[in-house]
Amino acid sequence: MFFYALKDHPAIMSSNKSDAEKGISYADAGVDIDAGNALVNAIKPAVRSTSRPGSNPEIGGFGGLFDLQATGFRDPVLVAANDGVGTKLRIAIEAGIHDTVGIDLVAMCVNDLVVQGAEPLFFLDYLATGKLDVAEATKVISGIAEGCRQAGAALIGGETAEMPGMYANKDYDLAGFAVGAVERDGILPNGNIRAGDAILGLTSSGVHSNGFSLVRKIVEKSGLDWSAPAPFASNTSLGEAFLEPTRIYVKPILKAIRETNVIKALAHITGGGFTENIPRVIPEEFGVSLNLDAIQPPAVFGWLKESGNIAESEMLRTFNCGIGMVLVVPPEKADEVISTLAVENEKAVRLGEVTDTTPGKVSYTGKMAW
């Protein structure tokens, strides 16, 4: 694991020179090496808590090591994914809530891995800021560690860059990179999709981490502050409600894959909603029909639709609308998969089926209960 705040070293100044004669230090330029070192020490317990077979929980080197042989895979294929949190970070910064966006960062990467049947193995993060605030950065990275624990991935590497001039003092950005493995004969989608296959959906925890440029525009139009009570949720502020972290589906889905051996494809419902994401895992000669009556969208989506006067078609291709992951399974095995997921406290609903009538497209019946 490696966390280092700076890529250069400050100039060494002679102490017998006058202040006027001394050169400019790195600290004078706005970069604090001591703060970076303090952050490394602060995050060590969180990093160690993500240890798993194959990983080394200690930090401080130049690269993160992972022993693939220790994981027990027979014929593994590595799968990699990278992502960020997007402008959801703007809400975290303005609301002063920094302990959940790290979970979002991990979720956006590992949920993309599991749709190919892969088990997440390790994760690396990148945090860039104008002025390193050790307390805030510790909260962010602690959230990353929590996301890794939820996904079963080891946090083996990271970079913290303090870049005055690139970012305002309180601003920061996040990026993440995850690597997983899947047995060669278990890669999804498996190419065995047929018309009549059932489409199942796993409920989301809210908006997750997509569409936040539109969210922020609607909130701005509403005139509400992030500290104001959320109109669609009791006993929580607007900022807290929108910062509800992305659900991590990895462990329940891996259990369902391994125990039922019937899942044909998975789609992570991110930016593009149902309309754009489901066709990515369906052969081009097939389409999908979804019954909107089956979805019970969280209240946040109804508020966004009404406050922004957003057309339903736009909602369905922008937000997850209450379904964060879609599964394709044989129709006669749907109940078995639903039961297996329920044991892991994952609620699955029947959304529709694969069709041969609208190739490459998602069609809708019913009506969303906004």
mmCIF file of C-alpha atoms in Angstrom:
data_model
loop_
_atom_site.group_PDB
_atom_site.id
_atom_site.type_symbol
_atom_site.label_atom_id
_atom_site.label_comp_id
_atom_site.label_asym_id
_atom_site.label_seq_id
_atom_site.Cartn_x
_atom_site.Cartn_y
_atom_site.Cartn_z
ATOM 1 C CA MET A 1 0.000 0.000 0.000
ATOM 2 C CA PHE A 2 1.445 3.388 -0.844
ATOM 3 C CA PHE A 3 0.101 6.765 0.123
ATOM 4 C CA TYR A 4 2.321 9.715 -0.642
ATOM 5 C CA ALA A 5 1.206 13.307 -0.821
ATOM 6 C CA LEU A 6 4.029 14.780 -2.852
ATOM 7 C CA LYS A 7 6.108 13.814 -5.823
ATOM 8 C CA ASP A 8 9.047 16.169 -5.127
ATOM 9 C CA HIS A 9 11.132 17.192 -2.169
ATOM 10 C CA PRO A 10 11.466 20.729 -0.748
ATOM 11 C CA ALA A 11 14.692 22.599 -1.303
ATOM 12 C CA ILE A 12 17.157 22.445 1.610
ATOM 13 C CA MET A 13 17.778 25.960 2.906
ATOM 14 C CA SER A 14 20.879 27.238 4.691
ATOM 15 C CA SER A 15 19.972 28.464 8.170
ATOM 16 C CA ASN A 16 22.602 31.204 8.216
ATOM 17 C CA LYS A 17 21.014 33.202 5.422
ATOM 18 C CA SER A 18 18.666 36.089 6.049
ATOM 19 C CA ASP A 19 14.992 35.608 5.293
ATOM 20 C CA ALA A 20 15.397 37.746 2.196
ATOM 21 C CA GLU A 21 18.235 35.523 0.938
ATOM 22 C CA LYS A 22 16.490 32.216 1.589
ATOM 23 C CA GLY A 23 14.869 30.474 -1.351
ATOM 24 C CA ILE A 24 11.204 29.512 -1.572
ATOM 25 C CA SER A 25 10.236 26.245 0.131
ATOM 26 C CA TYR A 26 7.644 23.696 -0.970
ATOM 27 C CA ALA A 27 5.495 24.805 1.972
ATOM 28 C CA ASP A 28 5.685 28.384 0.682
ATOM 29 C CA ALA A 29 4.234 27.069 -2.576
ATOM 30 C CA GLY A 30 1.281 25.616 -0.689
ATOM 31 C CA VAL A 31 2.284 21.959 -0.348
ATOM 32 C CA ASP A 32 2.595 20.463 3.151
ATOM 33 C CA ILE A 33 4.674 17.259 3.290
ATOM 34 C CA ASP A 34 4.076 16.912 7.035
ATOM 35 C CA ALA A 35 0.316 16.852 6.465
ATOM 36 C CA GLY A 36 0.766 14.038 3.957
ATOM 37 C CA ASN A 37 2.791 12.025 6.450
ATOM 38 C CA ALA A 38 0.171 12.661 9.142
ATOM 39 C CA LEU A 39 -2.527 11.329 6.810
ATOM 40 C CA VAL A 40 -0.578 8.118 6.197
ATOM 41 C CA ASN A 41 -0.392 7.480 9.930
ATOM 42 C CA ALA A 42 -4.069 8.347 10.437
ATOM 43 C CA ILE A 43 -5.363 5.879 7.832
ATOM 44 C CA LYS A 44 -3.252 2.845 8.761
ATOM 45 C CA PRO A 45 -5.954 1.172 10.912
ATOM 46 C CA ALA A 46 -8.603 1.619 8.212
ATOM 47 C CA VAL A 47 -6.291 0.198 5.553
ATOM 48 C CA ARG A 48 -5.376 -2.826 7.685
ATOM 49 C CA SER A 49 -9.085 -3.546 8.207
ATOM 50 C CA THR A 50 -9.461 -4.354 4.483
ATOM 51 C CA SER A 51 -6.882 -7.164 4.466
ATOM 52 C CA ARG A 52 -7.882 -10.347 2.621
ATOM 53 C CA PRO A 53 -6.095 -13.462 1.279
ATOM 54 C CA GLY A 54 -3.463 -12.295 -1.184
ATOM 55 C CA SER A 55 -2.962 -8.806 0.240
ATOM 56 C CA ASN A 56 -0.332 -7.158 2.411
ATOM 57 C CA PRO A 57 -2.025 -4.779 4.886
ATOM 58 C CA GLU A 58 1.063 -2.657 5.542
ATOM 59 C CA ILE A 59 1.493 0.724 3.809
ATOM 60 C CA GLY A 60 4.384 2.960 2.873
ATOM 61 C CA GLY A 61 5.972 1.347 -0.172
ATOM 62 C CA PHE A 62 5.995 2.527 -3.774
ATOM 63 C CA GLY A 63 3.636 -0.129 -5.072
ATOM 64 C CA GLY A 64 0.884 -2.368 -3.779
ATOM 65 C CA LEU A 65 1.499 -6.112 -3.884
ATOM 66 C CA PHE A 66 -1.148 -8.793 -4.327
ATOM 67 C CA ASP A 67 -0.595 -12.565 -4.477
ATOM 68 C CA LEU A 68 -3.171 -13.939 -6.921
ATOM 69 C CA GLN A 69 -2.166 -17.529 -6.182
ATOM 70 C CA ALA A 70 -3.285 -17.105 -2.559
ATOM 71 C CA THR A 71 -6.896 -16.499 -3.650
ATOM 72 C CA GLY A 72 -7.420 -20.092 -4.821
ATOM 73 C CA PHE A 73 -8.607 -19.355 -8.361
ATOM 74 C CA ARG A 74 -8.241 -22.283 -10.769
ATOM 75 C CA ASP A 75 -8.068 -20.536 -14.173
ATOM 76 C CA PRO A 76 -8.485 -16.813 -13.434
ATOM 77 C CA VAL A 77 -9.062 -13.947 -15.822
ATOM 78 C CA LEU A 78 -8.380 -10.514 -14.363
ATOM 79 C CA VAL A 79 -11.056 -7.830 -14.706
ATOM 80 C CA ALA A 80 -10.318 -4.130 -14.095
ATOM 81 C CA ALA A 81 -12.570 -1.111 -13.644
ATOM 82 C CA ASN A 82 -12.016 2.531 -12.761
ATOM 83 C CA ASP A 83 -14.425 5.350 -11.940
ATOM 84 C CA GLY A 84 -15.022 8.438 -9.832
ATOM 85 C CA VAL A 85 -17.842 9.926 -7.787
ATOM 86 C CA GLY A 86 -18.666 12.810 -10.132
ATOM 87 C CA THR A 87 -20.292 16.004 -8.955
ATOM 88 C CA LYS A 88 -21.777 14.256 -5.928
ATOM 89 C CA LEU A 89 -18.481 15.403 -4.409
ATOM 90 C CA ARG A 90 -19.688 18.990 -4.753
ATOM 91 C CA ILE A 91 -22.483 18.207 -2.292
ATOM 92 C CA ALA A 92 -20.064 16.533 0.130
ATOM 93 C CA ILE A 93 -17.786 19.567 0.049
ATOM 94 C CA GLU A 94 -20.565 22.137 0.432
ATOM 95 C CA ALA A 95 -22.413 20.126 3.096
ATOM 96 C CA GLY A 96 -19.215 19.285 4.981
ATOM 97 C CA ILE A 97 -20.003 15.549 4.976
ATOM 98 C CA HIS A 98 -17.014 13.478 3.903
ATOM 99 C CA ASP A 99 -17.429 10.001 5.400
ATOM 100 C CA THR A 100 -19.636 8.394 2.729
ATOM 101 C CA VAL A 101 -18.261 9.422 -0.686
ATOM 102 C CA GLY A 102 -15.446 6.888 -0.302
ATOM 103 C CA ILE A 103 -18.069 4.138 -0.255
ATOM 104 C CA ASP A 104 -19.479 5.580 -3.491
ATOM 105 C CA LEU A 105 -16.031 5.495 -5.058
ATOM 106 C CA VAL A 106 -15.551 1.813 -4.316
ATOM 107 C CA ALA A 107 -19.132 0.937 -5.276
ATOM 108 C CA MET A 108 -18.897 2.487 -8.724
ATOM 109 C CA CYS A 109 -15.877 0.304 -9.497
ATOM 110 C CA VAL A 110 -16.688 -3.014 -7.817
ATOM 111 C CA ASN A 111 -20.299 -3.093 -9.026
ATOM 112 C CA ASP A 112 -18.867 -2.888 -12.544
ATOM 113 C CA LEU A 113 -16.580 -5.838 -11.803
ATOM 114 C CA VAL A 114 -19.254 -8.135 -10.452
ATOM 115 C CA VAL A 115 -21.451 -7.739 -13.555
ATOM 116 C CA GLN A 116 -18.798 -9.784 -15.356
ATOM 117 C CA GLY A 117 -18.900 -12.398 -12.637
ATOM 118 C CA ALA A 118 -15.675 -11.161 -11.059
ATOM 119 C CA GLU A 119 -14.772 -11.172 -7.368
ATOM 120 C CA PRO A 120 -13.070 -7.859 -6.419
ATOM 121 C CA LEU A 121 -9.543 -8.492 -5.152
ATOM 122 C CA PHE A 122 -7.962 -5.104 -4.553
ATOM 123 C CA PHE A 123 -8.572 -1.393 -4.850
ATOM 124 C CA LEU A 124 -6.453 1.737 -5.302
ATOM 125 C CA ASP A 125 -7.576 5.328 -4.851
ATOM 126 C CA TYR A 126 -6.483 8.795 -5.930
ATOM 127 C CA LEU A 127 -7.357 11.900 -3.918
ATOM 128 C CA ALA A 128 -6.378 15.326 -5.293
ATOM 129 C CA THR A 129 -6.952 18.533 -3.368
ATOM 130 C CA GLY A 130 -5.941 22.167 -3.263
ATOM 131 C CA LYS A 131 -5.040 22.082 0.436
ATOM 132 C CA LEU A 132 -4.772 18.813 2.327
ATOM 133 C CA ASP A 133 -7.038 18.721 5.365
ATOM 134 C CA VAL A 134 -5.888 15.644 7.279
ATOM 135 C CA ALA A 135 -9.135 15.226 9.244
ATOM 136 C CA GLU A 136 -11.321 15.459 6.128
ATOM 137 C CA ALA A 137 -9.063 13.209 4.053
ATOM 138 C CA THR A 138 -9.041 10.631 6.844
ATOM 139 C CA LYS A 139 -12.851 10.540 6.739
ATOM 140 C CA VAL A 140 -12.813 10.119 2.949
ATOM 141 C CA ILE A 141 -10.287 7.273 3.030
ATOM 142 C CA SER A 142 -12.057 5.634 5.974
ATOM 143 C CA GLY A 143 -15.137 5.579 3.727
ATOM 144 C CA ILE A 144 -13.068 3.958 0.988
ATOM 145 C CA ALA A 145 -11.956 1.311 3.472
ATOM 146 C CA GLU A 146 -15.582 0.688 4.477
ATOM 147 C CA GLY A 147 -16.517 0.224 0.826
ATOM 148 C CA CYS A 148 -13.643 -2.222 0.405
ATOM 149 C CA ARG A 149 -14.803 -4.222 3.426
ATOM 150 C CA GLN A 150 -18.323 -4.390 2.009
ATOM 151 C CA ALA A 151 -16.936 -5.631 -1.314
ATOM 152 C CA GLY A 152 -14.312 -7.987 0.141
ATOM 153 C CA ALA A 153 -11.506 -6.092 -1.606
ATOM 154 C CA ALA A 154 -8.150 -5.099 -0.092
ATOM 155 C CA LEU A 155 -7.132 -1.435 -0.182
ATOM 156 C CA ILE A 156 -3.537 -1.913 -1.336
ATOM 157 C CA GLY A 157 -2.608 1.428 -2.868
ATOM 158 C CA GLY A 158 -3.349 5.082 -3.194
ATOM 159 C CA GLU A 159 -2.116 8.540 -4.028
ATOM 160 C CA THR A 160 -2.860 11.800 -2.228
ATOM 161 C CA ALA A 161 -1.884 14.839 -4.286
ATOM 162 C CA GLU A 162 -1.901 18.371 -2.912
ATOM 163 C CA MET A 163 -2.138 20.690 -5.920
ATOM 164 C CA PRO A 164 -2.670 24.377 -5.129
ATOM 165 C CA GLY A 165 -3.565 26.276 -8.272
ATOM 166 C CA MET A 166 -5.411 23.283 -9.705
ATOM 167 C CA TYR A 167 -8.073 23.103 -6.980
ATOM 168 C CA ALA A 168 -9.517 25.650 -4.570
ATOM 169 C CA ASN A 169 -8.485 25.013 -0.960
ATOM 170 C CA LYS A 170 -11.604 23.083 0.099
ATOM 171 C CA ASP A 171 -12.116 21.262 -3.196
ATOM 172 C CA TYR A 172 -11.006 17.705 -3.832
ATOM 173 C CA ASP A 173 -11.555 15.001 -6.408
ATOM 174 C CA LEU A 174 -11.543 11.227 -6.193
ATOM 175 C CA ALA A 175 -10.796 8.419 -8.599
ATOM 176 C CA GLY A 176 -10.643 4.701 -7.961
ATOM 177 C CA PHE A 177 -9.279 1.598 -9.652
ATOM 178 C CA ALA A 178 -10.367 -1.965 -8.850
ATOM 179 C CA VAL A 179 -9.100 -5.343 -10.022
ATOM 180 C CA GLY A 180 -11.019 -8.580 -9.699
ATOM 181 C CA ALA A 181 -10.832 -12.123 -11.003
ATOM 182 C CA VAL A 182 -13.278 -14.565 -12.496
ATOM 183 C CA GLU A 183 -12.830 -18.173 -13.593
ATOM 184 C CA ARG A 184 -12.500 -18.285 -17.358
ATOM 185 C CA ASP A 185 -15.630 -20.409 -17.725
ATOM 186 C CA GLY A 186 -17.629 -18.074 -15.466
ATOM 187 C CA ILE A 187 -17.316 -14.796 -17.359
ATOM 188 C CA LEU A 188 -20.615 -12.908 -17.766
ATOM 189 C CA PRO A 189 -22.629 -12.351 -19.879
ATOM 190 C CA ASN A 190 -22.433 -16.010 -20.866
ATOM 191 C CA GLY A 191 -23.914 -15.784 -24.380
ATOM 192 C CA ASN A 192 -26.823 -18.080 -23.545
ATOM 193 C CA ILE A 193 -29.516 -15.384 -23.352
ATOM 194 C CA ARG A 194 -32.855 -16.261 -24.968
ATOM 195 C CA ALA A 195 -36.210 -14.579 -25.518
ATOM 196 C CA GLY A 196 -38.375 -15.206 -22.465
ATOM 197 C CA ASP A 197 -35.528 -14.986 -19.945
ATOM 198 C CA ALA A 198 -36.606 -13.166 -16.806
ATOM 199 C CA ILE A 199 -35.294 -9.715 -15.860
ATOM 200 C CA LEU A 200 -34.843 -9.182 -12.117
ATOM 201 C CA GLY A 201 -33.965 -5.918 -10.408
ATOM 202 C CA LEU A 202 -32.166 -5.232 -7.117
ATOM 203 C CA THR A 203 -33.348 -2.174 -5.220
ATOM 204 C CA SER A 204 -31.086 0.859 -4.945
ATOM 205 C CA SER A 205 -30.292 2.945 -1.868
ATOM 206 C CA GLY A 206 -31.222 6.171 -3.666
ATOM 207 C CA VAL A 207 -29.649 8.206 -6.430
ATOM 208 C CA HIS A 208 -26.293 6.406 -6.050
ATOM 209 C CA SER A 209 -23.571 8.352 -7.923
ATOM 210 C CA ASN A 210 -25.004 9.377 -11.279
ATOM 211 C CA GLY A 211 -27.047 12.323 -12.483
ATOM 212 C CA PHE A 212 -25.794 14.749 -9.857
ATOM 213 C CA SER A 213 -25.286 17.647 -12.252
ATOM 214 C CA LEU A 214 -29.038 17.485 -12.808
ATOM 215 C CA VAL A 215 -29.677 16.953 -9.078
ATOM 216 C CA ARG A 216 -27.674 20.045 -8.160
ATOM 217 C CA LYS A 217 -29.451 22.108 -10.803
ATOM 218 C CA ILE A 218 -32.852 21.080 -9.414
ATOM 219 C CA VAL A 219 -31.782 21.827 -5.832
ATOM 220 C CA GLU A 220 -30.468 25.215 -6.922
ATOM 221 C CA LYS A 221 -33.800 25.931 -8.599
ATOM 222 C CA SER A 222 -35.653 24.911 -5.409
ATOM 223 C CA GLY A 223 -33.751 27.495 -3.360
ATOM 224 C CA LEU A 224 -32.988 24.939 -0.634
ATOM 225 C CA ASP A 225 -29.702 24.723 1.238
ATOM 226 C CA TRP A 226 -27.972 21.399 1.824
ATOM 227 C CA SER A 227 -28.600 21.843 5.551
ATOM 228 C CA ALA A 228 -32.363 22.271 5.036
ATOM 229 C CA PRO A 229 -34.692 19.379 5.949
ATOM 230 C CA ALA A 230 -35.124 17.009 3.016
ATOM 231 C CA PRO A 231 -38.679 17.426 1.618
ATOM 232 C CA PHE A 232 -38.809 13.731 0.753
ATOM 233 C CA ALA A 233 -37.217 12.205 3.894
ATOM 234 C CA SER A 234 -37.894 12.716 7.586
ATOM 235 C CA ASN A 235 -35.248 13.561 10.184
ATOM 236 C CA THR A 236 -32.475 14.156 7.667
ATOM 237 C CA SER A 237 -30.986 17.132 5.888
ATOM 238 C CA LEU A 238 -31.054 17.509 2.122
ATOM 239 C CA GLY A 239 -27.288 17.010 1.986
ATOM 240 C CA GLU A 240 -27.407 13.839 4.077
ATOM 241 C CA ALA A 241 -30.234 12.434 1.964
ATOM 242 C CA PHE A 242 -28.434 12.956 -1.333
ATOM 243 C CA LEU A 243 -25.159 11.656 0.097
ATOM 244 C CA GLU A 244 -26.688 8.264 0.929
ATOM 245 C CA PRO A 245 -23.920 6.003 -0.436
ATOM 246 C CA THR A 246 -24.217 3.751 -3.454
ATOM 247 C CA ARG A 247 -25.284 0.214 -2.599
ATOM 248 C CA ILE A 248 -22.546 -2.382 -3.042
ATOM 249 C CA TYR A 249 -24.065 -5.553 -4.505
ATOM 250 C CA VAL A 250 -20.933 -7.688 -4.711
ATOM 251 C CA LYS A 251 -21.297 -10.283 -1.944
ATOM 252 C CA PRO A 252 -25.000 -11.120 -2.483
ATOM 253 C CA ILE A 253 -24.532 -11.385 -6.243
ATOM 254 C CA LEU A 254 -21.430 -13.583 -5.977
ATOM 255 C CA LYS A 255 -23.360 -15.856 -3.615
ATOM 256 C CA ALA A 256 -26.251 -16.076 -6.091
ATOM 257 C CA ILE A 257 -23.884 -16.762 -8.995
ATOM 258 C CA ARG A 258 -22.076 -19.536 -7.155
ATOM 259 C CA GLU A 259 -25.061 -21.196 -5.452
ATOM 260 C CA THR A 260 -27.567 -21.133 -8.317
ATOM 261 C CA ASN A 261 -25.254 -21.228 -11.350
ATOM 262 C CA VAL A 262 -28.063 -19.812 -13.502
ATOM 263 C CA ILE A 263 -27.330 -16.074 -13.824
ATOM 264 C CA LYS A 264 -26.752 -15.265 -17.480
ATOM 265 C CA ALA A 265 -26.014 -11.535 -17.353
ATOM 266 C CA LEU A 266 -25.912 -8.533 -15.040
ATOM 267 C CA ALA A 267 -26.164 -4.798 -15.708
ATOM 268 C CA HIS A 268 -25.107 -2.057 -13.285
ATOM 269 C CA ILE A 269 -27.680 0.731 -13.618
ATOM 270 C CA THR A 270 -25.588 3.893 -13.621
ATOM 271 C CA GLY A 271 -25.652 6.950 -15.894
ATOM 272 C CA GLY A 272 -27.962 6.119 -18.789
ATOM 273 C CA GLY A 273 -30.458 4.353 -16.537
ATOM 274 C CA PHE A 274 -32.309 1.308 -17.820
ATOM 275 C CA THR A 275 -32.470 2.633 -21.361
ATOM 276 C CA GLU A 276 -28.738 2.665 -22.012
ATOM 277 C CA ASN A 277 -27.276 0.097 -19.625
ATOM 278 C CA ILE A 278 -29.363 -3.049 -20.095
ATOM 279 C CA PRO A 279 -28.728 -3.328 -23.872
ATOM 280 C CA ARG A 280 -24.971 -3.410 -23.122
ATOM 281 C CA VAL A 281 -25.286 -7.002 -21.850
ATOM 282 C CA ILE A 282 -28.029 -8.326 -24.166
ATOM 283 C CA PRO A 283 -27.201 -9.774 -27.612
ATOM 284 C CA GLU A 284 -28.115 -7.246 -30.290
ATOM 285 C CA GLU A 285 -30.837 -9.464 -31.753
ATOM 286 C CA PHE A 286 -32.826 -9.201 -28.508
ATOM 287 C CA GLY A 287 -34.524 -6.432 -26.598
ATOM 288 C CA VAL A 288 -36.004 -6.070 -23.140
ATOM 289 C CA SER A 289 -39.524 -5.269 -21.938
ATOM 290 C CA LEU A 290 -39.798 -3.756 -18.451
ATOM 291 C CA ASN A 291 -42.964 -3.396 -16.395
ATOM 292 C CA LEU A 292 -42.746 -0.079 -14.551
ATOM 293 C CA ASP A 293 -45.581 -1.124 -12.230
ATOM 294 C CA ALA A 294 -43.092 -3.487 -10.547
ATOM 295 C CA ILE A 295 -40.816 -0.658 -9.382
ATOM 296 C CA GLN A 296 -41.352 1.256 -6.161
ATOM 297 C CA PRO A 297 -39.034 4.243 -6.581
ATOM 298 C CA PRO A 298 -37.691 5.914 -3.421
ATOM 299 C CA ALA A 299 -39.364 9.254 -2.677
ATOM 300 C CA VAL A 300 -36.274 11.178 -3.750
ATOM 301 C CA PHE A 301 -36.988 10.361 -7.403
ATOM 302 C CA GLY A 302 -40.544 11.640 -7.227
ATOM 303 C CA TRP A 303 -39.281 14.878 -5.693
ATOM 304 C CA LEU A 304 -36.650 15.289 -8.409
ATOM 305 C CA LYS A 305 -39.171 14.594 -11.173
ATOM 306 C CA GLU A 306 -41.721 17.053 -9.809
ATOM 307 C CA SER A 307 -39.280 19.791 -8.791
ATOM 308 C CA GLY A 308 -37.432 19.639 -12.089
ATOM 309 C CA ASN A 309 -40.492 18.944 -14.239
ATOM 310 C CA ILE A 310 -38.558 16.036 -15.751
ATOM 311 C CA ALA A 311 -40.157 13.811 -18.359
ATOM 312 C CA GLU A 312 -40.449 10.150 -17.416
ATOM 313 C CA SER A 313 -38.311 9.107 -20.375
ATOM 314 C CA GLU A 314 -35.564 11.432 -19.158
ATOM 315 C CA MET A 315 -35.782 10.007 -15.630
ATOM 316 C CA LEU A 316 -35.446 6.464 -16.994
ATOM 317 C CA ARG A 317 -32.285 7.261 -18.967
ATOM 318 C CA THR A 318 -30.649 9.442 -16.292
ATOM 319 C CA PHE A 319 -31.287 7.843 -12.888
ATOM 320 C CA ASN A 320 -31.539 4.305 -11.538
ATOM 321 C CA CYS A 321 -35.111 5.149 -10.371
ATOM 322 C CA GLY A 322 -34.903 2.634 -7.532
ATOM 323 C CA ILE A 323 -33.173 -0.304 -9.265
ATOM 324 C CA GLY A 324 -29.384 -0.375 -9.029
ATOM 325 C CA MET A 325 -28.632 -3.763 -10.601
ATOM 326 C CA VAL A 326 -30.398 -5.937 -13.179
ATOM 327 C CA LEU A 327 -30.070 -9.711 -13.553
ATOM 328 C CA VAL A 328 -30.985 -11.944 -16.483
ATOM 329 C CA VAL A 329 -31.986 -15.493 -15.454
ATOM 330 C CA PRO A 330 -33.990 -18.394 -16.879
ATOM 331 C CA PRO A 331 -37.677 -17.785 -16.079
ATOM 332 C CA GLU A 332 -38.069 -21.105 -14.252
ATOM 333 C CA LYS A 333 -35.120 -20.226 -11.973
ATOM 334 C CA ALA A 334 -36.173 -16.696 -11.071
ATOM 335 C CA ASP A 335 -37.727 -17.652 -7.723
ATOM 336 C CA GLU A 336 -34.612 -19.570 -6.709
ATOM 337 C CA VAL A 337 -32.405 -16.558 -7.417
ATOM 338 C CA ILE A 338 -34.786 -14.208 -5.589
ATOM 339 C CA SER A 339 -34.756 -16.514 -2.530
ATOM 340 C CA THR A 340 -30.967 -16.787 -2.533
ATOM 341 C CA LEU A 341 -30.609 -13.011 -2.638
ATOM 342 C CA ALA A 342 -33.214 -12.576 0.114
ATOM 343 C CA VAL A 343 -31.046 -14.618 2.492
ATOM 344 C CA GLU A 344 -28.424 -11.888 2.002
ATOM 345 C CA ASN A 345 -31.006 -9.142 2.711
ATOM 346 C CA GLU A 346 -31.097 -8.191 -0.962
ATOM 347 C CA LYS A 347 -34.566 -7.499 -2.318
ATOM 348 C CA ALA A 348 -35.075 -8.611 -5.918
ATOM 349 C CA VAL A 349 -38.185 -7.892 -7.976
ATOM 350 C CA ARG A 350 -39.380 -9.250 -11.316
ATOM 351 C CA LEU A 351 -39.099 -6.420 -13.818
ATOM 352 C CA GLY A 352 -39.830 -8.020 -17.174
ATOM 353 C CA GLU A 353 -38.306 -10.275 -19.792
ATOM 354 C CA VAL A 354 -35.999 -10.550 -22.754
ATOM 355 C CA THR A 355 -37.867 -10.206 -26.055
ATOM 356 C CA ASP A 356 -37.156 -10.661 -29.748
ATOM 357 C CA THR A 357 -39.511 -7.863 -30.826
ATOM 358 C CA THR A 358 -37.433 -4.721 -30.136
ATOM 359 C CA PRO A 359 -33.803 -5.618 -30.910
ATOM 360 C CA GLY A 360 -31.249 -3.530 -29.022
ATOM 361 C CA LYS A 361 -33.878 -1.513 -27.143
ATOM 362 C CA VAL A 362 -35.669 -1.339 -23.825
ATOM 363 C CA SER A 363 -39.441 -0.945 -24.052
ATOM 364 C CA TYR A 364 -41.705 -0.069 -21.145
ATOM 365 C CA THR A 365 -45.185 -1.041 -19.990
ATOM 366 C CA GLY A 366 -47.060 0.142 -16.913
ATOM 367 C CA LYS A 367 -46.421 3.381 -15.019
ATOM 368 C CA MET A 368 -43.937 4.452 -12.372
ATOM 369 C CA ALA A 369 -45.488 5.314 -9.008
ATOM 370 C CA TRP A 370 -43.623 8.581 -8.602
#
